[in-house]
XYZ file of C-alpha atoms in Angstrom:
737
model
C -37.006 -24.855 -21.946
C -36.967 -26.199 -25.490
C -38.027 -24.061 -28.424
C -37.324 -23.747 -32.102
C -34.221 -21.646 -32.390
C -33.404 -18.966 -34.879
C -30.187 -17.246 -35.871
C -29.548 -13.857 -34.332
C -30.993 -10.883 -36.177
C -30.233 -7.168 -36.219
C -33.119 -6.540 -33.784
C -31.237 -7.687 -30.722
C -29.591 -5.462 -28.092
C -25.938 -4.667 -28.718
C -24.671 -6.793 -25.832
C -26.234 -9.881 -27.460
C -24.021 -9.602 -30.526
C -22.324 -12.972 -30.823
C -25.157 -15.064 -29.404
C -25.717 -17.699 -32.065
C -29.196 -18.897 -31.182
C -32.310 -17.320 -29.725
C -35.319 -19.258 -28.528
C -38.990 -18.709 -29.194
C -41.383 -17.464 -26.519
C -41.318 -19.327 -23.220
C -44.393 -20.471 -21.291
C -45.959 -17.589 -19.356
C -43.076 -15.263 -20.219
C -45.383 -12.289 -20.743
C -46.757 -12.823 -17.233
C -43.578 -13.532 -15.272
C -40.636 -12.580 -17.433
C -41.071 -9.094 -18.822
C -40.830 -6.933 -15.691
C -37.488 -7.424 -13.907
C -37.984 -9.017 -10.492
C -35.333 -6.698 -9.062
C -37.080 -3.370 -9.299
C -35.333 -0.167 -10.294
C -33.497 1.263 -7.296
C -33.524 -2.083 -5.469
C -30.612 -4.459 -4.916
C -32.453 -7.778 -4.651
C -35.763 -9.531 -5.083
C -38.271 -8.892 -2.315
C -39.623 -12.420 -1.834
C -37.957 -15.719 -2.815
C -41.340 -17.396 -3.190
C -42.599 -14.778 -5.669
C -43.298 -16.472 -9.005
C -41.679 -13.635 -10.975
C -38.493 -14.011 -8.936
C -38.428 -17.788 -9.341
C -39.140 -17.602 -13.063
C -36.394 -15.064 -13.651
C -33.902 -16.984 -11.509
C -34.436 -19.887 -13.899
C -33.835 -17.556 -16.864
C -30.600 -16.375 -15.260
C -29.423 -19.949 -14.672
C -29.910 -20.885 -18.308
C -28.328 -17.648 -19.500
C -25.251 -18.551 -17.432
C -25.251 -22.056 -18.875
C -25.613 -20.800 -22.434
C -22.783 -18.284 -22.164
C -20.523 -20.740 -20.354
C -20.920 -23.327 -23.106
C -20.722 -20.870 -25.993
C -17.555 -19.105 -24.841
C -15.756 -22.364 -24.066
C -16.831 -23.947 -27.348
C -15.671 -20.837 -29.199
C -12.123 -21.945 -28.295
C -12.907 -25.683 -28.021
C -11.318 -25.394 -24.603
C -12.337 -24.752 -21.029
C -14.555 -26.244 -18.374
C -18.353 -25.853 -18.578
C -19.655 -28.908 -16.708
C -19.020 -28.098 -13.057
C -20.441 -24.599 -13.137
C -23.457 -25.773 -15.150
C -24.467 -28.152 -12.376
C -24.905 -25.299 -9.898
C -26.149 -22.527 -12.183
C -29.396 -22.225 -10.213
C -27.431 -21.684 -6.994
C -25.280 -18.921 -8.478
C -28.337 -17.308 -10.067
C -30.153 -17.439 -6.727
C -27.280 -15.687 -4.957
C -27.346 -12.885 -7.511
C -31.130 -12.497 -7.352
C -30.818 -12.278 -3.566
C -28.442 -9.355 -4.038
C -25.017 -10.922 -3.553
C -21.998 -9.984 -5.652
C -19.141 -10.901 -3.301
C -19.025 -14.462 -4.609
C -15.810 -16.485 -4.502
C -14.951 -19.930 -5.796
C -12.630 -22.673 -4.656
C -12.887 -24.190 -8.144
C -10.676 -22.678 -10.858
C -12.624 -24.668 -13.443
C -15.703 -22.568 -12.684
C -13.940 -19.638 -14.370
C -16.056 -19.486 -17.582
C -19.228 -19.406 -15.480
C -17.901 -16.564 -13.356
C -16.851 -14.698 -16.499
C -20.373 -15.150 -17.839
C -21.762 -13.687 -14.620
C -19.371 -10.742 -14.794
C -20.444 -10.168 -18.389
C -24.132 -10.219 -17.529
C -23.774 -7.589 -14.796
C -21.527 -5.443 -17.062
C -18.379 -5.800 -14.917
C -16.336 -6.869 -17.931
C -17.006 -3.563 -19.649
C -14.110 -2.280 -17.521
C -11.813 -4.397 -19.678
C -13.456 -3.522 -22.970
C -15.867 -6.460 -23.226
C -19.296 -5.164 -24.205
C -20.719 -7.951 -26.382
C -20.929 -11.724 -26.323
C -18.710 -11.759 -29.398
C -16.006 -9.916 -27.485
C -16.553 -12.282 -24.559
C -15.893 -15.192 -26.919
C -12.897 -13.512 -28.530
C -11.173 -12.657 -25.252
C -11.659 -16.056 -23.596
C -8.352 -17.867 -22.971
C -6.345 -15.042 -24.509
C -3.434 -13.095 -23.060
C -4.717 -9.922 -21.382
C -8.145 -11.489 -21.602
C -10.167 -14.030 -19.680
C -7.640 -16.566 -18.463
C -8.453 -20.247 -18.133
C -8.550 -19.860 -14.354
C -9.652 -16.870 -12.330
C -7.090 -14.196 -11.533
C -6.845 -10.812 -9.878
C -6.863 -9.214 -13.301
C -10.603 -9.653 -13.941
C -12.993 -6.862 -12.831
C -15.470 -8.023 -10.212
C -13.612 -11.240 -9.353
C -12.742 -11.205 -5.662
C -10.001 -13.806 -5.561
C -7.908 -16.091 -7.757
C -8.791 -19.747 -8.194
C -6.866 -22.624 -9.636
C -5.349 -24.909 -7.011
C -8.106 -26.697 -5.137
C -8.631 -26.274 -1.419
C -8.031 -22.523 -1.290
C -11.302 -20.663 -1.810
C -12.420 -20.895 1.797
C -9.363 -18.895 2.866
C -10.431 -15.941 0.734
C -14.058 -16.153 1.866
C -13.085 -16.317 5.552
C -10.615 -13.458 5.139
C -13.229 -11.245 3.528
C -15.815 -12.223 6.133
C -13.440 -11.261 8.941
C -12.879 -7.804 7.452
C -16.492 -7.139 6.377
C -18.788 -8.584 9.030
C -21.985 -7.173 7.520
C -21.633 -8.794 4.084
C -22.079 -12.369 2.882
C -19.211 -14.140 1.121
C -20.441 -17.299 -0.552
C -17.889 -19.551 -2.213
C -18.484 -22.539 -4.431
C -16.665 -25.768 -3.638
C -16.840 -28.887 -5.780
C -17.449 -32.345 -4.365
C -14.487 -33.541 -6.436
C -12.206 -31.192 -4.524
C -13.849 -31.597 -1.138
C -11.094 -33.913 0.043
C -8.310 -31.464 -0.778
C -6.216 -30.319 2.155
C -7.472 -28.668 4.173
C -10.900 -27.250 3.508
C -12.837 -28.593 6.461
C -10.080 -28.288 9.056
C -9.348 -24.681 8.146
C -13.023 -23.727 8.495
C -13.306 -25.618 11.782
C -10.334 -23.825 13.331
C -11.549 -20.468 12.033
C -14.972 -21.063 13.564
C -13.394 -21.942 16.911
C -11.260 -18.807 16.844
C -13.982 -16.526 15.463
C -17.316 -18.115 16.464
C -19.300 -14.997 15.602
C -17.836 -14.632 12.092
C -20.149 -16.893 10.119
C -20.813 -14.622 7.141
C -18.966 -16.900 4.739
C -21.096 -19.514 3.027
C -19.730 -22.655 1.399
C -21.904 -23.687 -1.536
C -21.174 -27.353 -2.148
C -21.687 -28.391 -5.757
C -22.522 -32.042 -5.172
C -22.709 -33.354 -8.710
C -21.246 -36.834 -8.292
C -18.115 -36.336 -10.371
C -14.692 -34.790 -10.250
C -12.525 -34.056 -13.282
C -12.292 -37.474 -14.890
C -14.223 -39.873 -12.683
C -16.826 -40.131 -9.963
C -16.153 -38.015 -6.904
C -15.107 -39.873 -3.786
C -18.307 -38.753 -2.032
C -20.626 -39.839 -4.841
C -21.958 -42.817 -2.856
C -22.798 -40.881 0.283
C -26.474 -40.658 1.130
C -28.075 -37.288 1.757
C -28.159 -38.107 5.451
C -24.465 -38.975 5.468
C -23.528 -35.764 3.684
C -25.569 -33.696 6.113
C -23.970 -35.513 9.047
C -20.495 -34.917 7.583
C -20.983 -31.154 7.656
C -22.687 -31.216 11.029
C -19.869 -33.171 12.645
C -17.474 -30.534 11.301
C -19.312 -27.808 13.183
C -21.952 -26.603 10.723
C -25.178 -25.969 12.597
C -27.235 -25.337 9.459
C -27.059 -27.608 6.428
C -29.428 -26.659 3.606
C -29.561 -29.361 0.933
C -31.619 -29.104 -2.258
C -31.689 -32.292 -4.318
C -32.725 -32.111 -7.968
C -33.783 -35.774 -7.759
C -36.762 -34.761 -5.635
C -38.208 -32.829 -8.602
C -37.427 -35.262 -11.413
C -40.480 -36.153 -13.517
C -38.475 -37.824 -16.298
C -37.439 -40.987 -14.435
C -33.712 -40.340 -14.824
C -31.395 -43.050 -13.566
C -29.119 -42.600 -10.586
C -28.945 -40.317 -7.589
C -27.759 -37.344 -9.639
C -30.084 -35.898 -12.277
C -30.224 -33.057 -14.789
C -32.899 -30.504 -13.906
C -32.883 -29.033 -17.429
C -34.579 -32.267 -18.563
C -37.577 -31.721 -16.258
C -40.888 -30.359 -17.437
C -40.968 -26.573 -17.303
C -43.216 -26.578 -14.218
C -40.874 -28.912 -12.356
C -37.908 -26.825 -13.375
C -39.620 -23.894 -11.705
C -40.312 -25.965 -8.586
C -36.639 -26.962 -8.358
C -35.489 -23.382 -8.901
C -37.903 -22.191 -6.221
C -36.478 -24.718 -3.774
C -32.950 -23.458 -4.535
C -33.984 -19.821 -4.157
C -35.866 -20.421 -0.890
C -33.074 -22.633 0.434
C -30.406 -20.080 -0.440
C -32.452 -17.384 1.245
C -32.540 -19.494 4.407
C -28.799 -20.156 4.163
C -27.924 -16.477 3.779
C -30.085 -15.496 6.739
C -28.529 -18.162 8.931
C -24.976 -17.272 7.899
C -25.566 -13.591 8.545
C -27.140 -14.248 11.950
C -24.306 -16.175 13.562
C -24.881 -19.766 12.427
C -22.163 -21.665 10.579
C -24.035 -22.684 7.443
C -23.518 -24.640 4.241
C -25.747 -24.741 1.178
C -25.628 -27.942 -0.889
C -27.027 -28.249 -4.387
C -27.203 -31.842 -5.579
C -27.475 -32.005 -9.337
C -25.725 -34.007 -12.062
C -22.505 -32.543 -13.403
C -22.996 -30.998 -16.820
C -26.698 -30.271 -16.346
C -27.919 -28.601 -19.533
C -24.661 -28.511 -21.477
C -23.052 -30.752 -24.112
C -22.394 -33.844 -21.994
C -23.114 -35.268 -18.555
C -20.950 -36.491 -15.708
C -17.181 -36.183 -15.872
C -17.437 -36.095 -19.679
C -18.803 -32.551 -19.321
C -15.809 -31.325 -17.357
C -13.763 -29.904 -20.204
C -13.841 -29.449 -23.952
C -11.515 -30.993 -26.501
C -10.557 -29.903 -30.054
C -13.613 -31.719 -31.404
C -15.980 -29.636 -29.262
C -16.382 -26.623 -31.544
C -19.369 -24.371 -32.088
C -20.081 -26.244 -35.320
C -20.082 -29.672 -33.686
C -23.619 -31.152 -33.729
C -23.658 -31.953 -29.994
C -22.593 -28.391 -29.119
C -25.176 -26.914 -31.504
C -27.900 -29.097 -30.000
C -26.999 -28.069 -26.445
C -26.933 -24.366 -27.310
C -30.259 -24.585 -29.096
C -31.796 -26.323 -26.098
C -30.545 -23.553 -23.796
C -31.422 -20.694 -26.155
C -33.427 -17.837 -24.621
C -35.621 -15.365 -26.462
C -34.204 -11.872 -26.902
C -36.577 -10.414 -24.319
C -35.376 -12.918 -21.738
C -31.777 -11.790 -22.246
C -32.850 -8.218 -21.589
C -34.567 -9.222 -18.324
C -31.587 -11.270 -17.172
C -29.167 -8.432 -17.955
C -31.274 -5.884 -16.056
C -31.565 -8.086 -12.949
C -27.857 -8.874 -13.004
C -26.916 -5.225 -13.269
C -29.250 -4.097 -10.478
C -28.386 -6.923 -8.068
C -26.168 -5.896 -5.200
C -26.364 -2.243 -6.189
C -24.534 -2.510 -9.498
C -21.873 -4.486 -11.354
C -19.505 -6.486 -9.160
C -16.696 -4.398 -10.663
C -18.232 -1.383 -8.916
C -19.516 -2.976 -5.705
C -17.396 -5.993 -4.662
C -15.291 -5.334 -1.579
C -12.069 -6.001 -3.481
C -12.778 -3.191 -5.902
C -11.906 -0.751 -3.105
C -8.715 -0.418 -1.121
C -9.261 -1.199 2.538
C -8.398 1.812 4.738
C -5.224 1.102 6.701
C -4.338 2.297 10.188
C -1.532 4.846 10.281
C 1.539 3.190 11.766
C 3.647 6.324 11.905
C 7.376 5.750 12.286
C 8.196 2.452 13.964
C 10.521 2.822 16.979
C 13.462 0.770 15.723
C 16.115 -0.042 18.306
C 19.647 -0.022 16.928
C 22.131 -2.240 18.741
C 25.878 -1.600 18.845
C 27.843 -3.425 16.171
C 30.124 -5.929 17.859
C 28.206 -5.692 21.103
C 26.196 -8.326 22.934
C 24.725 -11.008 20.620
C 21.003 -10.530 19.945
C 18.151 -12.728 18.719
C 17.011 -11.270 15.420
C 13.491 -12.718 15.530
C 12.914 -11.263 19.003
C 13.953 -7.819 17.776
C 11.421 -8.070 14.957
C 8.782 -9.483 17.295
C 8.834 -6.280 19.349
C 7.968 -4.305 16.219
C 5.238 -6.762 15.244
C 3.541 -6.181 18.590
C 3.622 -2.431 18.015
C 2.108 -2.830 14.539
C -0.701 -4.999 15.903
C -1.556 -2.556 18.666
C -1.830 0.266 16.135
C -3.687 -1.751 13.472
C -6.548 -3.832 14.852
C -7.053 -5.594 11.495
C -3.467 -6.851 11.682
C -3.120 -10.597 12.203
C -0.146 -12.859 12.893
C -0.419 -16.546 12.031
C 1.807 -19.373 13.222
C 1.308 -23.121 13.551
C 1.686 -22.978 17.348
C 5.353 -22.029 17.355
C 5.926 -18.361 18.143
C 7.505 -19.004 21.529
C 9.813 -21.662 20.080
C 10.876 -19.204 17.377
C 12.046 -16.494 19.736
C 8.954 -14.378 19.216
C 6.969 -15.045 22.361
C 6.846 -11.250 22.634
C 4.336 -11.256 19.762
C 1.993 -13.495 21.739
C 2.453 -11.366 24.849
C 1.669 -8.146 23.002
C -1.192 -9.365 20.809
C -2.514 -12.551 22.503
C -3.290 -15.860 20.844
C -6.915 -15.984 19.703
C -8.174 -18.911 21.749
C -11.418 -19.812 23.516
C -9.469 -20.771 26.668
C -8.284 -17.762 28.673
C -4.824 -18.405 30.113
C -2.328 -15.639 30.849
C 0.535 -18.121 31.155
C 0.145 -18.954 27.482
C -0.883 -15.444 26.404
C -4.201 -16.640 25.039
C -7.646 -15.106 25.062
C -10.651 -14.730 22.770
C -10.194 -11.922 20.284
C -6.408 -12.078 20.152
C -4.507 -11.101 17.027
C -2.365 -14.243 16.820
C -3.974 -17.124 14.909
C -2.439 -20.513 15.654
C -3.937 -23.533 13.880
C -1.728 -26.615 13.613
C -1.782 -26.318 9.849
C 0.594 -24.345 7.682
C -2.099 -24.210 5.000
C -4.506 -22.528 7.408
C -1.775 -20.162 8.644
C -0.651 -19.134 5.179
C -4.211 -19.127 3.860
C -5.676 -16.658 6.316
C -2.596 -14.423 6.358
C -2.221 -14.291 2.582
C -5.980 -14.055 2.065
C -6.255 -11.074 4.393
C -3.376 -9.354 2.600
C -5.091 -9.904 -0.737
C -8.259 -8.416 0.735
C -6.324 -5.336 1.820
C -5.111 -5.936 5.395
C -1.654 -6.193 6.928
C -0.586 -9.629 8.148
C 2.437 -11.710 9.066
C 2.751 -15.458 8.539
C 5.402 -16.973 10.811
C 6.791 -20.464 10.436
C 9.809 -22.673 10.705
C 11.478 -22.569 7.320
C 11.453 -26.358 7.257
C 7.674 -26.569 7.747
C 6.516 -23.650 5.631
C 6.541 -25.677 2.416
C 3.101 -26.980 3.425
C 1.611 -23.491 3.279
C 3.308 -22.263 0.135
C 0.661 -23.167 -2.493
C -1.839 -20.597 -1.199
C 0.893 -18.010 -0.599
C 2.178 -18.438 -4.158
C -1.369 -18.138 -5.518
C -1.755 -14.825 -3.714
C 1.596 -13.392 -4.819
C 0.725 -14.186 -8.430
C -2.672 -12.544 -7.967
C -0.993 -9.489 -6.466
C 1.168 -9.234 -9.574
C -2.027 -8.908 -11.627
C -4.243 -6.830 -9.327
C -5.753 -3.578 -10.561
C -5.424 -2.069 -7.076
C -2.834 -1.728 -4.355
C -2.822 -4.056 -1.392
C -0.308 -4.600 1.438
C 2.411 -7.081 0.597
C 2.034 -10.542 2.070
C 4.920 -10.833 4.533
C 6.380 -13.917 6.178
C 8.956 -14.563 8.869
C 10.660 -17.936 8.617
C 12.758 -18.885 11.606
C 14.779 -21.872 12.690
C 16.245 -22.642 9.309
C 17.664 -26.085 8.685
C 21.004 -25.145 10.221
C 19.397 -24.633 13.619
C 17.537 -27.929 13.613
C 20.515 -30.205 14.097
C 19.200 -32.545 16.776
C 15.602 -32.703 15.516
C 15.872 -35.091 12.622
C 14.970 -34.983 8.993
C 11.564 -33.300 9.253
C 13.209 -30.183 10.642
C 15.906 -30.058 7.982
C 14.244 -29.186 4.696
C 15.801 -26.122 3.071
C 14.522 -27.036 -0.385
C 11.976 -24.324 0.224
C 14.681 -21.820 -0.681
C 14.956 -23.360 -4.154
C 11.202 -22.842 -4.467
C 11.578 -19.214 -3.468
C 14.588 -18.736 -5.704
C 12.451 -19.628 -8.705
C 9.632 -17.363 -7.512
C 11.985 -14.369 -7.467
C 11.926 -14.514 -11.259
C 8.228 -13.604 -11.258
C 9.213 -10.048 -10.385
C 7.222 -9.325 -7.240
C 8.652 -11.889 -4.817
C 11.477 -10.678 -2.576
C 13.552 -12.812 -0.220
C 15.236 -10.950 2.618
C 18.127 -12.417 4.603
C 18.989 -9.975 7.405
C 22.376 -10.863 8.946
C 21.474 -9.703 12.463
C 19.016 -8.091 14.883
C 19.563 -4.591 13.462
C 19.073 -5.663 9.902
C 15.835 -7.557 10.516
C 14.189 -4.441 11.941
C 15.077 -2.391 8.870
C 13.903 -5.227 6.620
C 10.508 -5.450 8.325
C 10.082 -1.678 8.295
C 10.747 -1.691 4.533
C 8.416 -4.618 3.901
C 5.505 -2.933 5.701
C 5.692 0.017 3.316
C 5.573 -2.056 0.127
C 2.565 -3.035 -1.961
C 1.598 -6.096 -3.999
C 4.727 -8.058 -3.155
C 5.441 -11.381 -1.555
C 8.190 -10.804 1.020
C 9.951 -13.580 2.878
C 12.179 -12.691 5.835
C 14.417 -15.552 6.995
C 16.354 -15.178 10.238
C 17.771 -17.067 13.172
C 16.141 -17.672 16.532
C 19.535 -17.916 18.271
C 21.599 -15.050 19.724
C 24.086 -14.003 17.047
C 26.634 -11.183 16.654
C 25.389 -7.769 15.543
C 27.374 -7.084 12.378
C 25.511 -4.272 10.584
C 23.899 -0.877 11.079
C 20.463 0.289 9.977
C 22.089 2.381 7.270
C 23.881 -0.654 5.861
C 20.668 -2.648 5.595
C 18.822 0.276 4.040
C 21.532 0.344 1.395
C 21.464 -3.439 1.114
C 17.722 -3.404 0.481
C 18.347 -1.126 -2.493
C 21.560 -2.698 -3.789
C 20.750 -6.285 -2.872
C 23.810 -6.776 -0.680
C 26.141 -4.935 1.665
C 29.866 -5.193 2.362
C 30.385 -6.338 5.960
C 34.123 -6.906 6.015
C 37.096 -6.124 3.767
C 40.852 -6.574 4.042
C 42.849 -5.676 0.949
C 45.963 -7.763 0.384
C 47.267 -9.270 -2.843
C 44.721 -11.501 -4.481
C 41.173 -11.152 -3.207
C 38.546 -13.754 -2.357
C 34.949 -12.563 -2.178
C 32.505 -14.474 0.018
C 28.893 -13.844 -1.047
C 26.908 -15.046 1.967
C 23.190 -15.747 2.288
C 21.950 -15.937 5.864
C 23.200 -15.182 9.353
C 24.617 -18.392 10.829
C 26.608 -18.998 7.650
C 28.565 -15.852 8.423
C 30.200 -17.645 11.364
C 32.360 -20.074 9.334
C 32.869 -17.371 6.721
C 34.476 -14.988 9.221
C 36.581 -17.885 10.494
C 37.848 -18.510 6.967
C 38.494 -14.804 6.423
C 40.631 -14.571 9.556
C 42.857 -17.415 8.387
C 43.126 -16.168 4.790
C 44.234 -12.762 6.024
C 47.152 -14.377 7.877
C 48.147 -15.963 4.545
C 48.248 -12.584 2.836
C 45.063 -13.138 0.859
C 42.588 -10.255 0.621
C 39.028 -10.945 1.690
C 35.621 -9.349 1.186
C 32.551 -10.648 2.998
C 29.362 -9.490 1.318
C 26.045 -10.156 3.052
C 23.281 -10.821 0.531
C 20.212 -9.170 2.011
C 17.852 -8.791 -0.971
C 18.947 -11.189 -3.733
C 16.137 -10.170 -6.101
C 18.011 -6.866 -6.608
C 21.058 -8.794 -7.813
C 19.391 -10.232 -10.892
C 19.675 -8.366 -14.159
C 16.455 -6.584 -15.193
C 15.770 -9.015 -18.027
C 16.060 -12.010 -15.693
C 12.680 -11.345 -14.060
C 9.172 -10.435 -15.193
C 9.096 -7.295 -13.049
C 7.707 -5.072 -15.814
C 4.592 -7.276 -16.131
C 3.587 -6.691 -12.496
C 0.778 -4.284 -11.702
C 3.040 -2.510 -9.195
C 6.348 -2.865 -11.066
C 9.577 -2.665 -9.082
C 12.504 -2.230 -11.469
C 15.250 -1.792 -8.907
C 18.366 -3.802 -9.820
C 22.040 -3.398 -9.012
C 23.987 -1.947 -11.944
C 26.855 -3.857 -13.553
C 29.370 -1.327 -12.259
C 28.086 -1.526 -8.700
C 27.929 -5.309 -8.921
C 31.581 -5.420 -9.887
C 32.480 -3.077 -7.053
C 30.744 -5.348 -4.526
C 31.577 -8.774 -5.885
C 34.633 -8.237 -8.051
C 37.747 -10.159 -7.039
C 40.088 -12.933 -8.073
C 37.740 -15.594 -6.760
C 34.156 -15.676 -5.535
C 32.613 -18.221 -3.221
C 28.865 -18.249 -2.670
C 27.856 -19.522 0.761
C 24.345 -20.449 1.856
C 22.831 -22.729 4.441
C 19.988 -23.413 2.035
C 19.603 -24.329 -1.607
C 22.361 -23.239 -3.987
C 19.699 -21.833 -6.320
C 19.514 -18.763 -4.072
C 23.007 -17.837 -5.306
C 21.969 -17.840 -8.957
C 21.920 -14.052 -9.506
C 25.498 -13.737 -8.239
C 26.776 -16.681 -10.234
C 25.081 -15.374 -13.384
C 26.885 -12.049 -13.207
C 30.267 -12.811 -11.686
C 33.254 -13.111 -14.021
C 35.568 -14.381 -11.277
C 36.673 -17.956 -10.729
C 33.878 -19.140 -8.486
C 32.301 -21.924 -6.485
C 29.354 -22.511 -4.163
C 28.981 -23.980 -0.700
C 25.402 -24.945 0.008
C 23.067 -27.415 1.618
C 23.309 -31.053 0.630
C 21.002 -32.930 2.968
C 19.839 -33.146 6.532
C 21.223 -35.334 9.253
C 20.499 -35.848 12.932
C 23.307 -34.027 14.715
C 23.931 -32.553 18.127
C 24.559 -28.970 17.051
C 24.271 -26.499 14.209
C 28.051 -26.520 13.830
C 28.051 -30.271 13.371
C 25.264 -30.062 10.831
C 27.098 -27.368 8.874
C 30.218 -29.513 8.954
C 28.241 -32.455 7.588
C 27.321 -30.230 4.644
C 30.850 -28.908 4.161
C 30.041 -25.470 5.573
C 33.111 -24.962 7.760
C 35.764 -22.291 8.006
C 38.398 -24.896 7.126
C 36.585 -25.999 3.973
C 35.964 -22.430 2.856
C 39.605 -21.543 3.450
C 40.884 -24.544 1.491
C 38.692 -23.813 -1.511
C 39.509 -20.096 -1.463
C 43.239 -20.835 -1.593
C 42.718 -23.289 -4.465
C 40.787 -20.705 -6.468
C 43.294 -17.850 -6.091
C 46.291 -20.078 -6.754
């Protein structure tokens, strides 16, 4: 599509302001390019073999390439190459009427922004012209380097590889009648755990096939050849088939090359114009087949095989990102833009098709632009146990409520890596059933259950967090020591929730069997560093860690969490029977204040124990009993919601789309934690005590996790880490004297 290019003139439509080059008339444009292939009042082309539709799909692909290169070069930064190699596939999806398009590849962001500009979605954020598109790229409150929940029309965030399928599967589960394609790069194909998560999902939900991976097989990853670059077409097809995909649609640009390009991966923009049309037609027809298969119950993948960087400033991995030298004035950038340049009339056709496709801009039609209706839960029937009465298992008390939520809300899903029964929450499985193809009442499993149990924390966290982002209620359950493997996707979602322009249910987790309960199970079960990870996330402003001290408290915590929006909420509790130490009212106050006073004896000098967790209260009460016999006053404060204990300026709460500015005042902090000495106690990382240590003016110290060891009991493990009543007593006496 080469033509002599000219500088933009005043005769162009307003949206084209900022386009630097326009091409001369294209072959047969008057015949196939002037009347939009998506007719007024329609949402898609009528026939993928229609020459008008094919011709205009090619125009759309080059428009996407042009904008992607121009906006990245305007900042000499960004990633044009990967998206450019699949521009025909994205254009085909749009021409076929699809706007619910997701990506697993954060580096496809400038291409997705270009698509959102073409269909006018970005007008919702004040971007009406190409010049504004250029100006707002990679700017704060603009078009970030990777996709986020802030951008109109974008369904899901993208950045870390190996996550996009979770969002596509989540959306497909909630909206069975719509197609959710997602692009995945061959460079990221080996990331954990793309294939395994789709395979388990397909086993659990065999009829939910309306998500469509679009593999961008371009031979390269970020800085080198992709690890699948030497696979033959037959091997790639077999790879997907052996992972359960019954339909594999592969379109190879090499089959249409009339320029004798070297290698298995070629650039279709170098073909003759007629061969470019033939290749585009093959993509359009192939995508049409893929969408029909995916929407009719067949697990399907579409593969476009084309050289990375097709049509832009460089080829292969060298096209992946721009450097300071890659400016709009650089000769190689100018040459690429001039090669891609479309005539003004072509831009008008492309814009009209993009706007009509799918019934309007993605910002007005994508499923994530609307809040998903939620089932009314009413008031949950909490069961308050007597303080000081029979010990209770906190997780089991919460599990009863989870079953009630699931029975009232059929979109509700619980995920766990095959460990609910071991975590004291077998009652969840009994109430909601494990979704499993094998019917077995003994194991509470049956097709259609609301408990999803892949042996992968990534798959557990991915589907639970993805569904929450898409608007549904979920619960991800895990051992605290294993959950680290699912945190990347959960963190991605919490950050997206902080930026969303709509409300969505908070993504809630229940982490049981903390390191202190894993004494005899060896190192793999003793990894509380996850709490340091969470402690840092609290600073983002919308992540809340809840540490209920008992079976009463956990019920109030879960009830509160269910009513929140756009938060990441982690509930950590024991799976062992423990004393009931608090009332509902105390936890309700603790959720607001951050902590609650469980025990106080005034006498002379006072030691304050600030305790995170439930099992850690056992040695703390032992220490308190001894100190009281020595005439030393004691306060035991249970830290339930440590995020409330930071000072307002410590977190970025005001930047969140659903800001929560609740923090304990200085006066109330002093009333709770004031004393002659303060000792922070936690069975996890000491970082969780940071907000208390920042604000306390007392002489102070911390008792926290050091490392795991294979021991016979939780008491022995706590002793190994210095968490004993004797050690706490000794240090308390040293501090007050």
